């Protein structure tokens, strides 16, 4: 069988009881074998994804109310518009925990708007204003590059946008880049308030780009680019969308990425997906790098000036991107 070289073929074995089971194969044994559905999954290009990460970082720290943030936001919107069928820019002002009024924008790309069966993919595009976990205390108010914390998830989703513009899945897809996820309270504040994080997604969850918006489920990508990343089954994802976690982790294993997607449960992380679940009621999971060898539980350079392109490994971007593509293309 001849296939375009960039297509991968994955066979899914479907249970006999499946209502839409195709006709049974008569295998060499003459006995009936499980019917096989062949699904073509386009190949995720890790170098293209890496380039999208690098481009974001090249603007400098994407901290709300800065010139780098404005320019990066403009570039992101233009880039997503090249691939999406419809683009929404959602601008608002929001008050940060320290009283600063932030001018923020969420960027929404809609693919195949006519489809009612939809999947939401998202990541945050801003970067943290402070390296408040830097080993050097003098850096605790220095803005960070956020190559992994921010740019990696957006880079993977830009590459997916490029692909699904070319090769259409059976489901509609919405890609949302949330702003102001990482303007949460400084680490020096002793009384924690989780709601100071994820301001862009909180706004969207209360005011979606279409008032009737719905999706079957959502997938958030956060810190998906570090070399040797490990993704544990995050607490809120298991609480609100355990079946989606299982689906994604199974597909990751089938794709050969079981060393990244661990079959262990991780901590509860207040992140964009929490508000999508809680406020919007769309079951949404978080694919997030968790590491129990660090004091904060994330990758070693988290919220430090060390979160630069040096931590990014194209193989990790590929493991996540290829898995998410396989999930989307496995839907009817
Ligand atoms: C808290 O630390 C409360 N949330 C972490 C969410 C996050 C920060 N994701 C990236 N940066
Ligand atoms: Zn962060």
Tab-separated table of C-alpha atoms and ligand atoms in Angstrom:
chain	number	residue	atom	x	y	z
A	1	UNK	CA	0.000	0.000	0.000
A	2	UNK	CA	1.388	3.401	-0.966
A	3	UNK	CA	1.076	6.232	1.492
A	4	UNK	CA	2.382	9.761	1.669
A	5	UNK	CA	5.692	9.487	3.466
A	6	UNK	CA	4.733	11.786	6.290
A	7	UNK	CA	1.755	9.704	7.325
A	8	UNK	CA	2.024	7.194	10.108
A	9	UNK	CA	-0.428	4.365	10.319
A	10	UNK	CA	-1.733	3.272	13.631
A	11	UNK	CA	-4.082	0.380	14.070
A	12	UNK	CA	-6.660	0.521	16.810
A	13	UNK	CA	-8.209	-2.765	17.854
A	14	UNK	CA	-11.876	-2.297	18.441
A	15	UNK	CA	-13.885	-4.598	20.640
A	16	UNK	CA	-16.309	-6.924	18.878
A	17	UNK	CA	-19.193	-5.411	20.787
A	18	UNK	CA	-18.523	-1.983	19.313
A	19	UNK	CA	-21.682	-0.811	17.558
A	20	UNK	CA	-19.845	0.425	14.504
A	21	UNK	CA	-17.511	-2.559	14.261
A	22	UNK	CA	-16.310	-3.069	10.699
A	23	UNK	CA	-16.637	-6.520	9.108
A	24	UNK	CA	-14.617	-9.233	10.730
A	25	UNK	CA	-11.312	-10.346	9.258
A	26	UNK	CA	-10.838	-13.985	8.421
A	27	UNK	CA	-7.238	-14.366	9.544
A	28	UNK	CA	-4.776	-17.036	8.410
A	29	UNK	CA	-6.052	-19.329	11.112
A	30	UNK	CA	-9.505	-19.228	9.562
A	31	UNK	CA	-10.896	-18.141	12.912
A	32	UNK	CA	-12.395	-14.680	13.187
A	33	UNK	CA	-9.990	-12.057	14.498
A	34	UNK	CA	-10.727	-8.670	16.042
A	35	UNK	CA	-11.674	-6.121	13.391
A	36	UNK	CA	-9.080	-3.455	12.810
A	37	UNK	CA	-9.704	0.200	12.100
A	38	UNK	CA	-6.793	1.922	10.419
A	39	UNK	CA	-6.312	5.556	11.271
A	40	UNK	CA	-3.805	7.784	9.568
A	41	UNK	CA	-2.113	10.152	11.955
A	42	UNK	CA	-0.031	12.929	10.443
A	43	UNK	CA	3.566	13.190	11.672
A	44	UNK	CA	4.374	15.923	14.215
A	45	UNK	CA	7.462	17.898	13.142
A	46	UNK	CA	9.608	18.467	16.242
A	47	UNK	CA	11.910	20.983	14.510
A	48	UNK	CA	8.948	23.093	13.467
A	49	UNK	CA	7.622	23.021	17.053
A	50	UNK	CA	11.077	23.927	18.405
A	51	UNK	CA	11.177	26.881	16.030
A	52	UNK	CA	7.805	28.115	17.342
A	53	UNK	CA	9.174	27.933	20.900
A	54	UNK	CA	12.383	29.752	19.952
A	55	UNK	CA	10.462	32.509	18.156
A	56	UNK	CA	8.366	33.273	21.251
A	57	UNK	CA	11.448	33.396	23.480
A	58	UNK	CA	13.164	35.747	21.004
A	59	UNK	CA	10.680	38.524	21.929
A	60	UNK	CA	11.963	38.449	25.518
A	61	UNK	CA	9.879	37.759	28.642
A	62	UNK	CA	6.188	37.968	27.672
A	63	UNK	CA	5.073	39.822	30.789
A	64	UNK	CA	1.705	41.629	30.499
A	65	UNK	CA	1.970	45.430	29.998
A	66	UNK	CA	5.416	45.160	28.343
A	67	UNK	CA	6.449	45.769	24.726
A	68	UNK	CA	7.733	42.177	24.362
A	69	UNK	CA	4.313	40.884	25.452
A	70	UNK	CA	2.530	43.140	22.950
A	71	UNK	CA	4.788	42.143	20.054
A	72	UNK	CA	4.715	38.439	20.873
A	73	UNK	CA	0.916	38.562	21.162
A	74	UNK	CA	0.654	40.208	17.763
A	75	UNK	CA	2.910	37.603	16.189
A	76	UNK	CA	1.005	34.732	17.834
A	77	UNK	CA	-2.359	36.002	16.653
A	78	UNK	CA	-1.063	36.478	13.098
A	79	UNK	CA	0.549	33.044	13.088
A	80	UNK	CA	-2.526	31.231	14.388
A	81	UNK	CA	-4.681	33.146	11.892
A	82	UNK	CA	-2.662	31.587	9.033
A	83	UNK	CA	-4.048	28.165	9.993
A	84	UNK	CA	-7.354	28.631	11.822
A	85	UNK	CA	-10.706	29.046	10.039
A	86	UNK	CA	-11.760	31.740	12.497
A	87	UNK	CA	-9.672	33.729	14.960
A	88	UNK	CA	-11.001	35.478	18.058
A	89	UNK	CA	-8.965	37.932	20.102
A	90	UNK	CA	-10.377	38.425	23.542
A	91	UNK	CA	-8.973	41.545	25.228
A	92	UNK	CA	-9.646	42.590	28.787
A	93	UNK	CA	-8.186	44.373	31.787
A	94	UNK	CA	-7.744	42.392	34.936
A	95	UNK	CA	-6.378	43.215	38.368
A	96	UNK	CA	-3.323	41.273	39.532
A	97	UNK	CA	-2.850	40.268	43.193
A	98	UNK	CA	-0.627	43.340	43.769
A	99	UNK	CA	-3.184	45.788	42.336
A	100	UNK	CA	-1.532	46.195	38.927
A	101	UNK	CA	-4.094	46.465	36.139
A	102	UNK	CA	-3.001	44.098	33.376
A	103	UNK	CA	-3.944	44.521	29.711
A	104	UNK	CA	-4.336	40.958	28.589
A	105	UNK	CA	-5.521	39.017	25.562
A	106	UNK	CA	-6.618	35.455	25.024
A	107	UNK	CA	-6.135	34.177	21.469
A	108	UNK	CA	-8.638	31.631	20.132
A	109	UNK	CA	-8.230	29.717	16.847
A	110	UNK	CA	-11.269	27.769	15.621
A	111	UNK	CA	-10.836	24.850	13.204
A	112	UNK	CA	-13.886	23.528	11.322
A	113	UNK	CA	-16.455	25.713	13.126
A	114	UNK	CA	-19.322	23.783	11.505
A	115	UNK	CA	-18.558	20.665	13.555
A	116	UNK	CA	-20.516	20.237	16.778
A	117	UNK	CA	-18.184	17.544	18.129
A	118	UNK	CA	-15.181	19.536	19.375
A	119	UNK	CA	-11.942	19.218	21.346
A	120	UNK	CA	-10.301	22.147	23.168
A	121	UNK	CA	-6.492	22.441	23.258
A	122	UNK	CA	-4.811	25.166	25.306
A	123	UNK	CA	-1.613	26.575	26.819
A	124	UNK	CA	-0.566	29.886	28.396
A	125	UNK	CA	1.440	32.340	26.301
A	126	UNK	CA	2.576	34.810	28.972
A	127	UNK	CA	5.737	34.341	31.005
A	128	UNK	CA	6.333	34.967	34.692
A	129	UNK	CA	7.378	38.474	35.791
A	130	UNK	CA	9.652	37.103	38.527
A	131	UNK	CA	12.304	34.392	38.857
A	132	UNK	CA	11.149	33.968	42.455
A	133	UNK	CA	12.590	30.448	42.744
A	134	UNK	CA	15.998	31.416	41.366
A	135	UNK	CA	18.938	30.076	43.398
A	136	UNK	CA	20.256	33.655	43.376
A	137	UNK	CA	17.985	35.872	45.563
A	138	UNK	CA	19.091	38.950	43.582
A	139	UNK	CA	17.113	37.522	40.650
A	140	UNK	CA	13.843	37.111	42.541
A	141	UNK	CA	12.266	40.079	40.732
A	142	UNK	CA	13.793	39.400	37.288
A	143	UNK	CA	11.331	38.370	34.519
A	144	UNK	CA	11.935	34.956	32.951
A	145	UNK	CA	12.227	33.660	29.370
A	146	UNK	CA	9.660	30.951	30.104
A	147	UNK	CA	10.954	28.709	27.316
A	148	UNK	CA	9.457	25.695	29.037
A	149	UNK	CA	6.939	27.438	31.319
A	150	UNK	CA	4.733	28.910	28.669
A	151	UNK	CA	6.407	28.821	25.261
A	152	UNK	CA	6.699	25.010	25.015
A	153	UNK	CA	2.941	24.361	25.188
A	154	UNK	CA	2.196	27.141	22.698
A	155	UNK	CA	4.939	25.839	20.371
A	156	UNK	CA	3.437	22.343	20.342
A	157	UNK	CA	-0.042	23.767	19.674
A	158	UNK	CA	1.191	26.027	16.833
A	159	UNK	CA	2.654	22.940	15.160
A	160	UNK	CA	-0.645	21.089	15.647
A	161	UNK	CA	-2.450	24.106	14.136
A	162	UNK	CA	-0.182	23.915	11.072
A	163	UNK	CA	-0.924	20.204	10.673
A	164	UNK	CA	-4.709	20.246	11.151
A	165	UNK	CA	-4.977	23.084	8.654
A	166	UNK	CA	-3.481	20.662	6.093
A	167	UNK	CA	-5.011	17.382	7.267
A	168	UNK	CA	-8.442	17.677	8.827
A	169	UNK	CA	-9.460	15.443	11.735
A	170	UNK	CA	-13.071	14.253	12.171
A	171	UNK	CA	-13.619	16.567	15.122
A	172	UNK	CA	-13.564	20.336	15.294
A	173	UNK	CA	-10.627	21.735	17.282
A	174	UNK	CA	-10.305	24.985	19.227
A	175	UNK	CA	-6.840	26.176	20.205
A	176	UNK	CA	-6.713	28.783	22.974
A	177	UNK	CA	-3.609	30.645	24.081
A	178	UNK	CA	-4.393	32.036	27.543
A	179	UNK	CA	-2.774	35.161	28.897
A	180	UNK	CA	-1.722	36.005	32.478
A	181	UNK	CA	-1.517	32.458	33.795
A	182	UNK	CA	1.793	33.176	35.468
A	183	UNK	CA	1.176	36.520	37.226
A	184	UNK	CA	0.330	34.706	40.463
A	185	UNK	CA	1.484	36.053	43.801
A	186	UNK	CA	5.202	36.311	44.519
A	187	UNK	CA	6.723	33.418	46.424
A	188	UNK	CA	7.610	35.768	49.331
A	189	UNK	CA	3.905	36.140	50.181
A	190	UNK	CA	3.125	33.740	52.986
A	191	UNK	CA	-0.686	33.637	52.688
A	192	UNK	CA	-1.314	31.750	49.439
A	193	UNK	CA	-4.257	32.658	47.179
A	194	UNK	CA	-4.560	30.198	44.279
A	195	UNK	CA	-7.006	32.465	42.424
A	196	UNK	CA	-4.210	34.974	41.713
A	197	UNK	CA	-3.015	32.536	38.967
A	198	UNK	CA	-4.602	31.790	35.588
A	199	UNK	CA	-6.307	35.178	35.186
A	200	UNK	CA	-6.775	34.822	31.408
A	201	UNK	CA	-8.465	31.434	31.636
A	202	UNK	CA	-10.634	32.595	34.536
A	203	UNK	CA	-11.861	35.430	32.329
A	204	UNK	CA	-12.478	33.121	29.357
A	205	UNK	CA	-14.250	30.521	31.506
A	206	UNK	CA	-16.740	33.216	32.624
A	207	UNK	CA	-16.918	34.843	29.169
A	208	UNK	CA	-16.164	32.273	26.452
A	209	UNK	CA	-15.530	33.567	22.901
A	210	UNK	CA	-19.021	32.256	22.024
A	211	UNK	CA	-21.650	32.177	24.751
A	212	UNK	CA	-22.846	28.723	23.620
A	213	UNK	CA	-19.328	27.275	23.450
A	214	UNK	CA	-18.879	23.639	24.389
A	215	UNK	CA	-16.376	20.855	23.791
A	216	UNK	CA	-16.311	17.136	24.562
A	217	UNK	CA	-13.119	17.635	26.543
A	218	UNK	CA	-10.031	19.818	26.839
A	219	UNK	CA	-6.278	19.253	27.039
A	220	UNK	CA	-3.958	21.828	28.619
A	221	UNK	CA	-0.213	21.682	27.915
A	222	UNK	CA	2.108	23.223	30.508
A	223	UNK	CA	5.892	22.727	30.672
A	224	UNK	CA	6.013	20.124	27.912
A	225	UNK	CA	9.499	20.779	26.531
A	226	UNK	CA	12.215	19.871	29.027
A	227	UNK	CA	14.636	17.069	28.314
A	228	UNK	CA	13.503	13.870	30.062
A	229	UNK	CA	10.183	15.374	31.185
A	230	UNK	CA	7.806	13.213	33.204
A	231	UNK	CA	4.035	13.666	33.072
A	232	UNK	CA	2.178	12.263	36.023
A	233	UNK	CA	-1.608	11.991	36.232
A	234	UNK	CA	-2.377	15.392	37.749
A	235	UNK	CA	-4.908	15.575	40.601
A	236	UNK	CA	-7.615	17.896	39.209
A	237	UNK	CA	-7.405	16.110	35.841
A	238	UNK	CA	-8.178	12.817	37.618
A	239	UNK	CA	-10.920	14.444	39.688
A	240	UNK	CA	-12.756	16.014	36.736
A	241	UNK	CA	-11.729	13.969	33.682
A	242	UNK	CA	-10.220	10.609	34.670
A	243	UNK	CA	-11.458	8.894	31.481
A	244	UNK	CA	-9.668	11.487	29.334
A	245	UNK	CA	-6.444	11.024	31.326
A	246	UNK	CA	-6.667	7.265	30.737
A	247	UNK	CA	-7.376	7.720	27.025
A	248	UNK	CA	-4.436	10.098	26.535
A	249	UNK	CA	-2.000	8.037	28.626
A	250	UNK	CA	-2.989	4.826	26.772
A	251	UNK	CA	-2.463	6.457	23.396
A	252	UNK	CA	0.898	7.869	24.562
A	253	UNK	CA	1.997	4.362	25.522
A	254	UNK	CA	0.806	2.928	22.181
A	255	UNK	CA	2.836	5.635	20.426
A	256	UNK	CA	5.966	4.612	22.319
A	257	UNK	CA	6.074	7.520	24.769
A	258	UNK	CA	5.453	5.566	27.975
A	259	UNK	CA	8.727	6.811	29.469
A	260	UNK	CA	7.295	10.364	29.464
A	261	UNK	CA	3.692	9.551	30.446
A	262	UNK	CA	4.037	7.768	33.768
A	263	UNK	CA	1.192	5.635	35.072
A	264	UNK	CA	1.450	7.308	38.480
A	265	UNK	CA	-0.644	10.009	40.104
A	266	UNK	CA	0.869	13.437	40.728
A	267	UNK	CA	-0.133	16.479	42.785
A	268	UNK	CA	-3.060	18.876	42.366
A	269	UNK	CA	-1.976	21.911	40.327
A	270	UNK	CA	-4.068	25.085	40.153
A	271	UNK	CA	-3.667	25.861	36.481
A	272	UNK	CA	-5.838	26.993	33.537
A	273	UNK	CA	-7.627	23.621	33.344
A	274	UNK	CA	-8.928	23.999	36.913
A	275	UNK	CA	-11.133	26.980	35.951
A	276	UNK	CA	-12.277	25.373	32.692
A	277	UNK	CA	-13.474	22.396	34.741
A	278	UNK	CA	-14.855	24.363	37.667
A	279	UNK	CA	-16.467	27.333	35.926
A	280	UNK	CA	-17.123	26.094	32.378
A	281	UNK	CA	-17.801	22.414	33.179
A	282	UNK	CA	-15.728	21.098	30.275
A	283	UNK	CA	-13.744	18.036	31.439
A	284	UNK	CA	-10.149	19.164	30.927
A	285	UNK	CA	-6.824	17.536	31.727
A	286	UNK	CA	-3.390	19.037	32.278
A	287	UNK	CA	-0.309	17.472	30.718
A	288	UNK	CA	2.268	19.031	33.042
A	289	UNK	CA	5.829	18.094	33.958
A	290	UNK	CA	5.978	16.994	37.600
A	291	UNK	CA	9.204	15.947	39.293
A	292	UNK	CA	9.342	14.846	42.935
A	293	UNK	CA	13.101	15.363	43.200
A	294	UNK	CA	12.715	19.177	43.324
A	295	UNK	CA	11.366	21.117	46.347
A	296	UNK	CA	8.515	22.699	44.343
A	297	UNK	CA	7.642	19.522	42.391
A	298	UNK	CA	8.248	20.961	38.904
A	299	UNK	CA	11.254	20.874	36.529
A	300	UNK	CA	14.479	22.132	38.160
A	301	UNK	CA	14.572	25.528	36.355
A	302	UNK	CA	10.920	26.349	37.149
A	303	UNK	CA	10.469	30.089	37.865
A	304	UNK	CA	14.205	30.731	37.561
A	305	UNK	CA	16.301	32.621	35.026
A	306	UNK	CA	17.427	29.162	33.883
A	307	UNK	CA	14.114	28.478	32.080
A	308	UNK	CA	15.721	29.190	28.689
A	309	UNK	CA	15.977	27.425	25.308
A	310	UNK	CA	18.725	25.277	26.823
A	311	UNK	CA	16.173	23.216	28.720
A	312	UNK	CA	14.106	22.511	25.590
A	313	UNK	CA	14.463	19.121	23.918
A	314	UNK	CA	12.657	18.633	20.575
A	315	UNK	CA	12.111	14.953	21.488
A	316	UNK	CA	9.889	15.955	24.416
A	317	UNK	CA	7.892	18.363	22.219
A	318	UNK	CA	7.440	15.458	19.800
A	319	UNK	CA	6.300	12.983	22.495
A	320	UNK	CA	3.555	15.384	23.576
A	321	UNK	CA	2.633	16.699	20.128
A	322	UNK	CA	2.439	13.275	18.483
A	323	UNK	CA	0.345	11.965	21.379
A	324	UNK	CA	-2.130	14.862	21.199
A	325	UNK	CA	-2.382	14.466	17.413
A	326	UNK	CA	-3.094	10.738	17.832
A	327	UNK	CA	-5.816	11.566	20.364
A	328	UNK	CA	-7.499	14.021	17.992
A	329	UNK	CA	-7.260	11.751	14.963
A	330	UNK	CA	-8.654	8.787	16.910
A	331	UNK	CA	-11.968	10.629	17.430
A	332	UNK	CA	-14.929	9.961	15.150
B	1	LIG	C1	0.723	27.237	41.372
B	1	LIG	O1	1.883	27.194	41.677
B	1	LIG	C2	-0.361	27.651	42.285
B	1	LIG	N1	0.329	26.948	40.145
B	1	LIG	C3	1.294	26.586	39.161
B	1	LIG	C4	0.745	26.766	37.847
B	1	LIG	C5	1.802	27.178	36.927
B	1	LIG	C6	2.715	28.155	37.156
B	1	LIG	N2	2.018	26.697	35.758
B	1	LIG	C7	3.025	27.307	35.248
B	1	LIG	N3	3.476	28.187	36.056
B	2	LIG	ZN1	4.925	29.380	35.837
